[in-house]
Amino acid sequence: MNYQKELDKILSLLEKENRAPSLLLHSCCAPCSSYVLEYLSNYFYITVFYYNPNIYPESEYTKRILEQQTLIGKMKGKYPVSFIAGTYDKDRFYEMAKGLEDVKEGGARCLKCYEFRLRETARIAEEGGFEYFTTTLSISPLKNAARLNEIGARLEKEYQVRYLPSDFKKKNGYKRSIELSKEFGLYRQDYCGCEFSIRNEK
């Protein structure tokens, strides 16, 4: 499936209806969210949900969450962007990853981590009465957009909140995120985030 085309259809319909729904956007980091915010803030009232208890160590988590808030303060879109901080419940992440610590990056542990974070996003979206939820994760060339969208579609049925399909790598999204990172002077981390991804870098 071409997820960008699916997204285009939704955005075109919103323009015809002349309305901007609410969107809870899970963000993995400021650099990845930069293009997504620039793009989608023309169509939605976005609330960025920063939920990444996988990030290690805690000092890195703090650095990334502050960078996210700084970016939101600097960027200007058609519609305003707000922010919600998730809980840094790292013990839940380690419980989820148990038995998968040595699995190669991009494997079963990462897929579970996608669902772990998307599930919390869907739960908060339902609780907060949002019309849509999605994630910035598909912008990364290292992330599996098809699996992310499959998880999102499944959670949509479970939580009764529409999942916004996406493959933000399309339309040069990743390239644009690098340009915006330079423009805003964003800190770009050199590993995905968790303790296990650091090991894989070595």
Short mmCIF file of C-alpha atoms in Angstrom, two decimals:
data_model
loop_
_atom_site.label_atom_id
_atom_site.label_comp_id
_atom_site.label_asym_id
_atom_site.label_seq_id
_atom_site.Cartn_x
_atom_site.Cartn_y
_atom_site.Cartn_z
CA MET A 1 0.00 0.00 0.00
CA ASN A 2 1.17 3.54 -0.76
CA TYR A 3 0.61 5.24 2.60
CA GLN A 4 1.50 8.67 1.26
CA LYS A 5 -1.34 8.40 -1.26
CA GLU A 6 -3.71 7.37 1.52
CA LEU A 7 -2.62 10.41 3.52
CA ASP A 8 -3.04 12.65 0.47
CA LYS A 9 -6.66 11.50 0.12
CA ILE A 10 -7.43 12.41 3.73
CA LEU A 11 -5.74 15.80 3.47
CA SER A 12 -7.58 16.57 0.23
CA LEU A 13 -10.91 15.73 1.88
CA LEU A 14 -10.12 17.96 4.86
CA GLU A 15 -9.36 20.85 2.52
CA LYS A 16 -12.69 20.34 0.73
CA GLU A 17 -14.51 20.26 4.07
CA ASN A 18 -12.56 23.32 5.19
CA ARG A 19 -11.90 21.91 8.64
CA ALA A 20 -8.88 21.12 10.78
CA PRO A 21 -9.29 18.09 13.10
CA SER A 22 -7.29 17.41 16.24
CA LEU A 23 -4.27 15.13 15.90
CA LEU A 24 -2.22 13.51 18.64
CA LEU A 25 1.23 13.11 17.11
CA HIS A 26 3.63 10.74 18.82
CA SER A 27 7.12 12.15 18.35
CA CYS A 28 10.33 10.18 18.72
CA CYS A 29 12.53 13.30 18.63
CA ALA A 30 12.64 16.93 17.54
CA PRO A 31 14.55 16.37 14.25
CA CYS A 32 12.08 13.73 13.03
CA SER A 33 9.10 15.82 14.09
CA SER A 34 10.35 18.96 12.31
CA TYR A 35 9.18 18.02 8.81
CA VAL A 36 6.00 16.36 10.10
CA LEU A 37 5.03 19.50 12.02
CA GLU A 38 5.82 21.74 9.06
CA TYR A 39 3.68 19.52 6.83
CA LEU A 40 0.71 18.55 8.99
CA SER A 41 0.22 21.81 10.89
CA ASN A 42 -1.37 23.12 7.70
CA TYR A 43 -4.19 20.61 8.15
CA PHE A 44 -4.52 19.75 11.86
CA TYR A 45 -4.52 21.17 15.34
CA ILE A 46 -1.57 19.10 16.51
CA THR A 47 -0.65 18.06 20.02
CA VAL A 48 2.82 16.52 20.14
CA PHE A 49 2.91 13.55 22.52
CA TYR A 50 6.44 12.83 23.67
CA TYR A 51 6.36 9.26 24.93
CA ASN A 52 9.72 7.50 24.65
CA PRO A 53 10.60 5.54 27.81
CA ASN A 54 12.98 3.49 25.65
CA ILE A 55 15.53 6.32 25.61
CA TYR A 56 18.73 5.67 27.57
CA PRO A 57 20.27 7.14 29.65
CA GLU A 58 17.90 9.51 31.45
CA SER A 59 20.17 12.50 30.68
CA GLU A 60 19.65 11.73 26.96
CA TYR A 61 15.89 11.57 27.50
CA THR A 62 15.94 14.96 29.18
CA LYS A 63 18.04 16.46 26.38
CA ARG A 64 15.65 15.16 23.71
CA ILE A 65 12.42 16.20 25.41
CA LEU A 66 13.73 19.74 25.98
CA GLU A 67 14.80 19.93 22.34
CA GLN A 68 11.30 18.89 21.30
CA GLN A 69 9.70 21.65 23.38
CA THR A 70 12.16 24.22 22.06
CA LEU A 71 11.34 23.29 18.45
CA ILE A 72 7.59 23.61 19.04
CA GLY A 73 8.18 27.08 20.45
CA LYS A 74 10.17 28.14 17.39
CA MET A 75 8.09 26.65 14.55
CA LYS A 76 5.13 28.51 13.14
CA GLY A 77 2.39 26.71 11.23
CA LYS A 78 -1.07 27.56 10.01
CA TYR A 79 -2.58 26.01 13.16
CA PRO A 80 -1.02 26.10 16.64
CA VAL A 81 0.89 23.14 18.05
CA SER A 82 0.70 22.10 21.69
CA PHE A 83 2.64 19.56 23.76
CA ILE A 84 2.04 16.69 26.18
CA ALA A 85 4.86 14.89 27.97
CA GLY A 86 4.36 11.18 28.48
CA THR A 87 5.69 9.33 31.51
CA TYR A 88 9.28 8.19 31.49
CA ASP A 89 8.29 4.70 32.64
CA LYS A 90 11.49 2.96 31.65
CA ASP A 91 10.71 -0.10 33.78
CA ARG A 92 7.74 -0.83 31.49
CA PHE A 93 10.05 -0.61 28.48
CA TYR A 94 12.54 -3.08 29.97
CA GLU A 95 9.70 -5.44 30.85
CA MET A 96 8.49 -5.25 27.25
CA ALA A 97 12.02 -5.92 25.90
CA LYS A 98 12.71 -8.87 28.21
CA GLY A 99 14.18 -11.78 26.27
CA LEU A 100 14.79 -9.61 23.20
CA GLU A 101 17.81 -7.67 24.45
CA ASP A 102 20.21 -9.20 21.90
CA VAL A 103 17.87 -9.12 18.90
CA LYS A 104 19.26 -7.21 15.92
CA GLU A 105 18.08 -3.61 15.37
CA GLY A 106 14.90 -3.52 13.30
CA GLY A 107 13.81 -6.94 14.55
CA ALA A 108 11.17 -8.18 16.98
CA ARG A 109 12.22 -5.90 19.84
CA CYS A 110 11.87 -2.78 17.70
CA LEU A 111 8.45 -3.89 16.41
CA LYS A 112 7.28 -4.40 19.98
CA CYS A 113 8.65 -0.97 20.86
CA TYR A 114 6.69 0.63 18.00
CA GLU A 115 3.49 -0.92 19.34
CA PHE A 116 4.39 -0.09 22.94
CA ARG A 117 4.61 3.63 22.13
CA LEU A 118 1.77 3.72 19.62
CA ARG A 119 -0.56 1.94 22.05
CA GLU A 120 0.02 4.60 24.68
CA THR A 121 -0.55 7.27 22.03
CA ALA A 122 -3.85 5.68 21.01
CA ARG A 123 -4.92 5.41 24.66
CA ILE A 124 -4.17 9.08 25.34
CA ALA A 125 -5.87 10.07 22.07
CA GLU A 126 -9.05 8.23 23.07
CA GLU A 127 -8.91 9.64 26.59
CA GLY A 128 -8.37 13.18 25.27
CA GLY A 129 -11.05 13.04 22.59
CA PHE A 130 -8.66 13.46 19.67
CA GLU A 131 -9.95 12.74 16.16
CA TYR A 132 -6.70 11.24 14.87
CA PHE A 133 -3.40 9.84 16.11
CA THR A 134 -0.15 8.96 14.33
CA THR A 135 3.63 8.89 14.82
CA THR A 136 6.71 10.55 13.34
CA LEU A 137 8.56 7.21 13.30
CA SER A 138 7.91 6.48 9.62
CA ILE A 139 10.16 9.38 8.58
CA SER A 140 13.27 7.35 9.39
CA PRO A 141 14.80 5.27 6.57
CA LEU A 142 15.53 2.69 9.29
CA LYS A 143 11.90 2.27 10.38
CA ASN A 144 9.42 -0.08 8.73
CA ALA A 145 6.52 2.14 7.60
CA ALA A 146 4.34 -0.82 6.59
CA ARG A 147 4.57 -2.41 10.03
CA LEU A 148 3.96 0.94 11.75
CA ASN A 149 0.82 1.47 9.70
CA GLU A 150 -0.38 -2.08 10.35
CA ILE A 151 -0.02 -1.50 14.08
CA GLY A 152 -1.77 1.86 13.84
CA ALA A 153 -4.70 0.41 11.88
CA ARG A 154 -5.13 -2.35 14.47
CA LEU A 155 -5.04 0.12 17.37
CA GLU A 156 -7.58 2.34 15.59
CA LYS A 157 -10.15 -0.44 15.93
CA GLU A 158 -9.23 -1.12 19.52
CA TYR A 159 -9.32 2.48 20.73
CA GLN A 160 -11.92 3.99 18.39
CA VAL A 161 -9.65 6.85 17.27
CA ARG A 162 -8.71 7.20 13.60
CA TYR A 163 -5.11 6.37 12.74
CA LEU A 164 -3.55 8.74 10.22
CA PRO A 165 -1.65 6.60 7.67
CA SER A 166 1.76 7.89 6.74
CA ASP A 167 5.16 7.27 5.28
CA PHE A 168 6.85 10.56 6.03
CA LYS A 169 9.99 9.51 4.13
CA LYS A 170 8.02 10.24 0.96
CA LYS A 171 8.11 13.70 -0.65
CA ASN A 172 11.73 13.99 0.56
CA GLY A 173 10.51 14.15 4.15
CA TYR A 174 13.70 12.78 5.67
CA LYS A 175 15.83 15.15 3.61
CA ARG A 176 13.65 18.07 4.68
CA SER A 177 13.98 17.06 8.33
CA ILE A 178 17.77 17.32 8.00
CA GLU A 179 17.42 20.80 6.45
CA LEU A 180 15.07 21.93 9.22
CA SER A 181 17.38 20.48 11.88
CA LYS A 182 20.19 22.68 10.54
CA GLU A 183 17.88 25.68 10.25
CA PHE A 184 16.75 25.40 13.88
CA GLY A 185 20.09 24.18 15.21
CA LEU A 186 18.62 20.94 16.52
CA TYR A 187 20.58 18.29 18.38
CA ARG A 188 20.59 15.14 16.23
CA GLN A 189 21.34 11.99 18.18
CA ASP A 190 23.59 9.31 16.67
CA TYR A 191 21.63 6.28 17.93
CA CYS A 192 17.95 5.33 17.97
CA GLY A 193 17.51 5.74 21.68
CA CYS A 194 17.55 2.57 23.76
CA GLU A 195 20.42 0.92 25.58
CA PHE A 196 20.35 -1.97 23.10
CA SER A 197 20.69 0.30 20.07
CA ILE A 198 23.85 1.80 21.61
CA ARG A 199 25.30 -1.71 21.84
CA ASN A 200 24.50 -2.27 18.17
CA GLU A 201 26.39 0.88 17.23
CA LYS A 202 29.58 -0.51 18.73
#
